[in-house]
Amino acid sequence: MITGQAITKTFKQRGNVLDSREVRALRGVDFVIPKGGAASFIGESGCGKTTLGRIIAGLESHDTGEITIDGTAMSSLRPRDRQPYFRRIQLIHQDPYSALNPTRTIHQTLNAPLALRAKQTGRSRGWMDERAQEVLSLVGLDAGSVLGRYPHQLSGGMRQRVVIARALTVDPEMLVADEAVSMIDVSLRLGILALLKDLRERLGVSVLFITHDVATARYIGDDGELYVIYRGQVVERGPVDTIISGPVHPYTQSLLSAIPVLHGLEEPGAQPVVPTEALDESHHDEGCLFARRCPFRTGKCESEVPVLGLGEGIPQEHACFHPERRAVVAQPAGR
Ligand SMILES: Nc1ncnc2c1ncn2[C@@H]1O[C@H](COP(=O)(O)OP(=O)(O)O)[C@@H](O)[C@H]1O
Ligand SMILES: [Mg+2]
């Protein structure tokens, strides 16, 4: 089981050395991903999903808060001693092209982590070959035809399968799939999502989907937990079906629907959905972070901070003073 408590992360603004503004990428995020379980983090570009995924995989530090893996608090360990824990959390990121070394065959790519494990556990070369075949067959690739090939000789979907196979060489406890299908041809996406689902069932590996796309988030399965993230904060959380069939936070409703989110004081209906990054909200940290975009805001929303929790007879956790199940028009797939 992997948990996070009150994880925060602030970055210095990128690019401009004269600009000392900070980006609050995560503002106190809690999560629980049970052994063999599934979760989806969903939210617009820039809301902090990748940062959170990288922290969970041990690739990025956080400022405050605690990550606990199988009962061990990572802060209680020296960085070196955290490695065996984080090694079992494997990140699959969106670009299988850059994830694979173009000068190495698939065989060489898989052999690197396998050789390390063989050395650590005193196993033979024969074991490495067997294991390479095994992980390729787990991801639905034929070892005979791919082992000798280079990444550029494979399709995007096959490359992503190789990346997943490489992650499996370390017997991971969790796969973190960060927009893992966004750069893959639409016709091949479902196959990769089905593969992740299948690996979860067959190997008991937990899967964390990070995505801006509702259709993908939904694919984690009925028992998955959905975390809706807005500006570094979880605004709604609960079983995926509960949230998709009855979202209560206006931000979730805007994500799930084709109805535009209203912006500022403009006339209802006139504005398209405003991407988070297009709004300069960096100095607007009072009250509910969503208030300025929210068509249902009241005075309270502008001065008090809503905390994620249950209440008002609603089955999912929400951080909203005026939660209400609203009918939303589902976006057509592929948009
Ligand atoms: N290394 C970094 N340096 C500075 N700012 C960063 C860095 N990584 C992410 N950010 C900023 O943190 C915020 C969250 O980014 P990210 O986690 O990549 O969001 P998402 O994956 O949801 O699109 C964004 O405003 C982004 O510009
Ligand atoms: Mg991202």
XYZ file of C-alpha atoms and ligand atoms in Angstrom:
363
model
C 0.000 0.000 0.000
C 1.243 3.440 -0.886
C -0.046 6.516 0.872
C 0.673 10.212 0.767
C -0.202 12.671 3.480
C -0.386 16.411 2.965
C 2.145 16.438 0.139
C 3.221 19.930 -0.899
C 5.583 21.091 -3.612
C 6.531 24.585 -4.723
C 8.661 25.343 -7.782
C 10.504 28.474 -8.702
C 9.005 29.903 -11.868
C 10.733 28.335 -14.862
C 12.662 30.248 -17.449
C 12.819 33.767 -16.110
C 15.574 34.401 -13.547
C 14.198 37.857 -12.808
C 10.826 36.444 -11.961
C 10.926 35.226 -8.390
C 7.337 34.057 -8.345
C 6.695 30.577 -7.154
C 4.388 27.927 -8.536
C 2.512 26.007 -5.900
C 2.324 22.738 -7.780
C 0.870 20.711 -4.868
C -0.979 22.194 -1.911
C -1.373 19.343 0.541
C -2.468 16.223 -1.304
C -3.554 13.013 0.449
C -3.937 9.710 -1.350
C -4.145 5.981 -0.641
C -3.395 3.342 -3.230
C -4.048 -0.120 -1.812
C -1.965 -3.120 -2.782
C -3.232 -4.313 -6.140
C -5.602 -1.347 -6.294
C -6.176 1.276 -8.920
C -6.504 5.028 -8.903
C -6.753 7.828 -11.438
C -5.529 11.377 -11.022
C -7.411 13.627 -13.391
C -7.202 17.359 -14.061
C -6.192 19.933 -16.638
C -2.662 20.515 -17.822
C -0.577 22.226 -15.143
C -2.630 21.070 -12.131
C 0.263 19.068 -10.676
C -0.422 15.506 -11.838
C 3.024 14.754 -13.213
C 4.715 16.318 -10.187
C 2.683 14.069 -7.910
C 3.415 10.999 -10.050
C 7.148 11.754 -9.979
C 7.087 12.216 -6.206
C 5.299 8.876 -5.815
C 7.921 7.208 -8.010
C 10.742 8.763 -5.981
C 11.957 10.876 -8.908
C 11.129 14.237 -7.362
C 11.376 15.554 -3.820
C 8.464 17.131 -1.992
C 8.545 20.015 0.453
C 6.362 18.805 3.305
C 4.166 15.776 3.939
C 4.916 12.081 4.008
C 5.009 9.185 1.548
C 4.531 5.781 3.169
C 5.233 2.558 1.296
C 4.059 -0.703 2.858
C 3.979 0.934 6.262
C 7.425 2.523 6.089
C 7.590 6.311 6.153
C 10.099 7.406 3.520
C 11.205 10.364 5.662
C 12.486 7.906 8.269
C 14.998 6.485 5.785
C 18.207 7.802 4.319
C 17.851 8.547 0.585
C 19.935 5.487 -0.266
C 17.653 3.230 1.778
C 14.547 4.542 0.004
C 15.737 3.194 -3.314
C 14.540 -0.396 -2.884
C 11.047 0.931 -2.106
C 10.871 3.380 -4.972
C 12.362 0.884 -7.411
C 9.148 -1.086 -7.085
C 7.149 1.911 -8.289
C 7.724 2.215 -12.001
C 6.786 5.266 -14.010
C 5.508 4.791 -17.560
C 5.473 8.208 -19.143
C 3.745 9.492 -22.192
C 6.551 9.336 -24.709
C 7.744 5.802 -25.438
C 10.072 7.278 -28.097
C 12.242 9.142 -25.605
C 11.921 6.462 -22.926
C 13.885 3.957 -24.997
C 17.502 4.310 -26.040
C 17.427 4.353 -29.862
C 20.875 2.733 -30.139
C 19.925 -0.321 -28.123
C 18.002 -3.363 -29.268
C 15.002 -4.424 -27.211
C 17.136 -7.292 -25.928
C 19.779 -4.862 -24.641
C 17.099 -2.609 -23.171
C 15.591 -5.448 -21.153
C 18.949 -6.922 -20.233
C 20.191 -3.846 -18.400
C 17.774 -4.110 -15.449
C 17.777 -7.919 -15.640
C 21.577 -8.078 -15.352
C 21.401 -5.940 -12.234
C 18.848 -8.231 -10.665
C 20.749 -11.355 -11.727
C 23.857 -9.979 -10.057
C 21.998 -9.088 -6.863
C 20.311 -12.474 -6.598
C 23.037 -14.707 -8.019
C 21.020 -15.781 -11.026
C 22.323 -16.996 -14.346
C 22.284 -15.687 -17.890
C 19.725 -18.341 -18.708
C 17.393 -16.821 -16.133
C 17.795 -13.421 -17.771
C 16.829 -14.791 -21.185
C 13.857 -16.610 -19.744
C 12.696 -13.537 -17.874
C 13.040 -11.340 -20.978
C 10.780 -13.752 -22.880
C 8.358 -13.819 -19.978
C 7.935 -10.045 -19.614
C 7.500 -9.653 -23.371
C 4.810 -12.289 -23.429
C 3.096 -10.564 -20.469
C 2.780 -7.408 -22.559
C 1.603 -9.311 -25.613
C 4.782 -9.154 -27.699
C 6.473 -12.040 -29.437
C 10.029 -12.254 -28.124
C 11.337 -13.925 -31.251
C 10.322 -11.043 -33.449
C 11.106 -8.039 -31.216
C 14.238 -8.886 -29.186
C 16.639 -8.138 -32.018
C 14.911 -4.958 -33.143
C 15.579 -1.307 -32.419
C 12.871 1.045 -31.091
C 12.445 2.804 -34.445
C 11.510 -0.501 -36.023
C 8.457 -0.788 -33.777
C 5.110 1.034 -33.721
C 4.311 3.501 -30.918
C 2.023 0.976 -29.287
C 4.693 -1.746 -29.410
C 7.249 0.650 -27.961
C 5.001 1.458 -25.062
C 4.589 -2.285 -24.506
C 8.373 -2.614 -24.400
C 8.539 0.208 -21.834
C 5.961 -1.650 -19.732
C 7.892 -4.921 -20.167
C 11.037 -3.198 -18.939
C 9.128 -1.924 -15.890
C 7.987 -5.487 -15.180
C 11.569 -6.789 -15.021
C 11.841 -5.411 -11.475
C 8.589 -7.046 -10.240
C 6.968 -3.706 -9.537
C 4.384 -3.130 -6.867
C 2.858 -0.255 -8.792
C 2.860 1.128 -12.316
C 2.348 4.870 -12.607
C 1.047 5.545 -16.109
C 1.442 9.281 -16.752
C -0.594 10.119 -19.862
C 0.731 6.773 -21.067
C -1.501 6.597 -24.111
C -1.669 10.245 -25.124
C 1.070 9.998 -27.741
C -0.052 6.701 -29.121
C -2.225 6.309 -32.170
C -5.876 6.401 -31.131
C -6.506 2.961 -32.594
C -3.858 1.432 -30.306
C -4.762 3.201 -27.056
C -7.429 0.835 -25.898
C -5.001 -2.069 -26.259
C -2.505 -0.438 -23.895
C -5.203 0.451 -21.363
C -6.537 -3.096 -21.529
C -3.002 -4.378 -21.014
C -2.545 -2.329 -17.827
C -5.869 -3.572 -16.542
C -4.906 -7.117 -17.396
C -1.517 -6.833 -15.641
C -3.297 -5.618 -12.568
C -5.536 -8.668 -12.571
C -2.826 -11.175 -13.451
C 0.122 -9.873 -11.420
C -1.664 -7.987 -8.648
C 0.336 -4.889 -9.502
C -1.424 -1.654 -8.589
C -1.966 0.896 -11.311
C -2.095 4.651 -11.074
C -3.455 6.399 -14.163
C -2.555 10.043 -14.568
C -4.582 11.693 -17.283
C -6.452 14.781 -18.420
C -8.883 12.579 -20.288
C -12.048 11.309 -18.630
C -12.365 8.318 -20.928
C -8.912 7.111 -19.861
C -9.523 7.828 -16.186
C -12.642 5.750 -16.374
C -10.774 2.790 -17.747
C -9.162 1.900 -14.410
C -12.095 -0.336 -13.544
C -15.110 -0.235 -11.267
C -13.163 -0.515 -8.025
C -10.822 2.352 -8.870
C -10.649 5.642 -6.996
C -10.816 8.880 -8.886
C -8.918 11.955 -7.646
C -9.923 15.183 -9.345
C -7.094 17.695 -9.041
C -7.393 21.451 -9.487
C -4.392 23.752 -9.013
C -2.489 21.331 -6.833
C -5.408 20.319 -4.671
C -7.755 17.349 -4.695
C -11.252 18.804 -5.079
C -13.230 15.579 -5.383
C -12.409 11.990 -4.606
C -14.304 8.714 -4.611
C -15.171 5.574 -6.567
C -14.871 6.247 -10.269
C -18.470 5.351 -11.117
C -19.904 7.418 -8.267
C -18.102 10.516 -9.478
C -18.707 10.035 -13.156
C -22.411 9.396 -12.666
C -22.858 12.222 -10.149
C -20.029 14.745 -9.917
C -20.652 17.348 -7.211
C -17.764 19.790 -7.573
C -18.347 22.382 -10.310
C -14.804 21.796 -11.563
C -15.426 18.061 -11.965
C -18.676 18.890 -13.696
C -16.839 21.119 -16.128
C -14.314 18.360 -16.847
C -17.026 15.815 -17.451
C -19.270 17.977 -19.504
C -19.255 19.979 -22.646
C -20.740 22.893 -20.693
C -18.209 25.713 -20.553
C -16.913 26.863 -17.192
C -17.691 30.500 -16.687
C -14.872 32.882 -16.237
C -14.960 35.839 -13.900
C -17.993 38.030 -14.232
C -18.723 37.485 -17.877
C -22.109 36.585 -19.206
C -23.171 32.986 -18.689
C -22.631 30.754 -21.664
C -20.243 33.049 -23.483
C -16.932 31.553 -22.442
C -15.171 28.375 -23.485
C -13.444 26.260 -20.850
C -10.486 28.304 -19.641
C -7.286 26.321 -19.295
C -5.726 26.660 -15.844
C -2.488 28.069 -17.158
C -4.165 30.787 -19.164
C -5.488 32.423 -16.018
C -2.974 34.252 -13.903
C -4.188 33.021 -10.582
C -0.837 32.969 -8.875
C -1.760 35.811 -6.544
C -5.248 34.601 -6.017
C -4.934 32.168 -3.162
C -7.726 33.228 -0.862
C -10.887 31.244 -0.380
C -11.781 28.457 -2.766
C -9.178 28.237 -5.542
C -11.914 27.575 -8.066
C -14.131 30.484 -6.995
C -13.134 32.850 -9.785
C -14.151 30.333 -12.430
C -17.202 29.042 -10.612
C -20.697 29.967 -11.732
C -22.119 28.926 -8.343
C -19.822 30.884 -6.038
C -21.057 32.861 -3.064
C -19.323 35.283 -0.718
C -18.208 32.409 1.484
C -16.302 30.841 -1.414
C -14.193 33.959 -1.807
C -13.112 34.168 1.821
C -13.107 30.633 3.265
C -11.194 27.572 2.113
C -13.271 24.434 1.541
C -11.587 21.281 2.863
C -11.890 17.879 1.194
C -14.270 15.680 3.138
C -17.628 13.939 3.274
C -20.871 15.672 4.126
C -24.360 16.701 3.051
C -25.311 13.061 2.375
C -22.997 12.896 -0.617
C -21.143 9.598 -1.102
C -17.848 11.041 -2.356
C -15.395 13.424 -0.715
C -15.518 16.954 -2.028
C -13.960 20.337 -1.322
C -16.901 22.579 -2.078
C -19.290 24.677 0.032
C -22.141 24.156 -2.391
C -21.916 20.601 -3.612
C -24.770 19.490 -5.762
C -25.168 16.608 -8.116
C -25.719 18.225 -11.457
C -26.566 16.514 -14.670
C -23.648 16.850 -17.043
C -23.473 16.062 -20.701
C -20.693 13.579 -21.224
C -18.015 14.593 -23.682
C -17.901 12.398 -26.741
C -14.902 10.030 -26.653
C -11.747 11.289 -28.309
C -12.286 14.965 -27.624
N 10.739 21.450 -12.726
C 9.853 22.443 -12.664
N 10.242 23.740 -12.488
C 9.351 24.735 -12.407
N 8.020 24.561 -12.500
C 7.566 23.310 -12.683
C 8.443 22.188 -12.787
N 7.700 21.061 -12.964
C 6.419 21.476 -12.978
N 6.331 22.810 -12.812
C 5.082 23.610 -12.734
O 4.263 23.003 -11.759
C 2.899 22.996 -12.180
C 2.398 21.564 -12.254
O 3.051 20.904 -13.332
P 2.799 19.383 -13.714
O 2.932 18.552 -12.493
O 3.667 19.042 -14.853
O 1.265 19.413 -14.162
P 0.429 18.386 -15.063
O 1.195 17.109 -15.174
O -0.878 18.251 -14.341
O 0.245 19.049 -16.393
C 2.871 23.729 -13.514
O 2.562 25.072 -13.269
C 4.285 23.582 -14.022
O 4.631 24.643 -14.871
Mg 1.763 16.041 -16.870
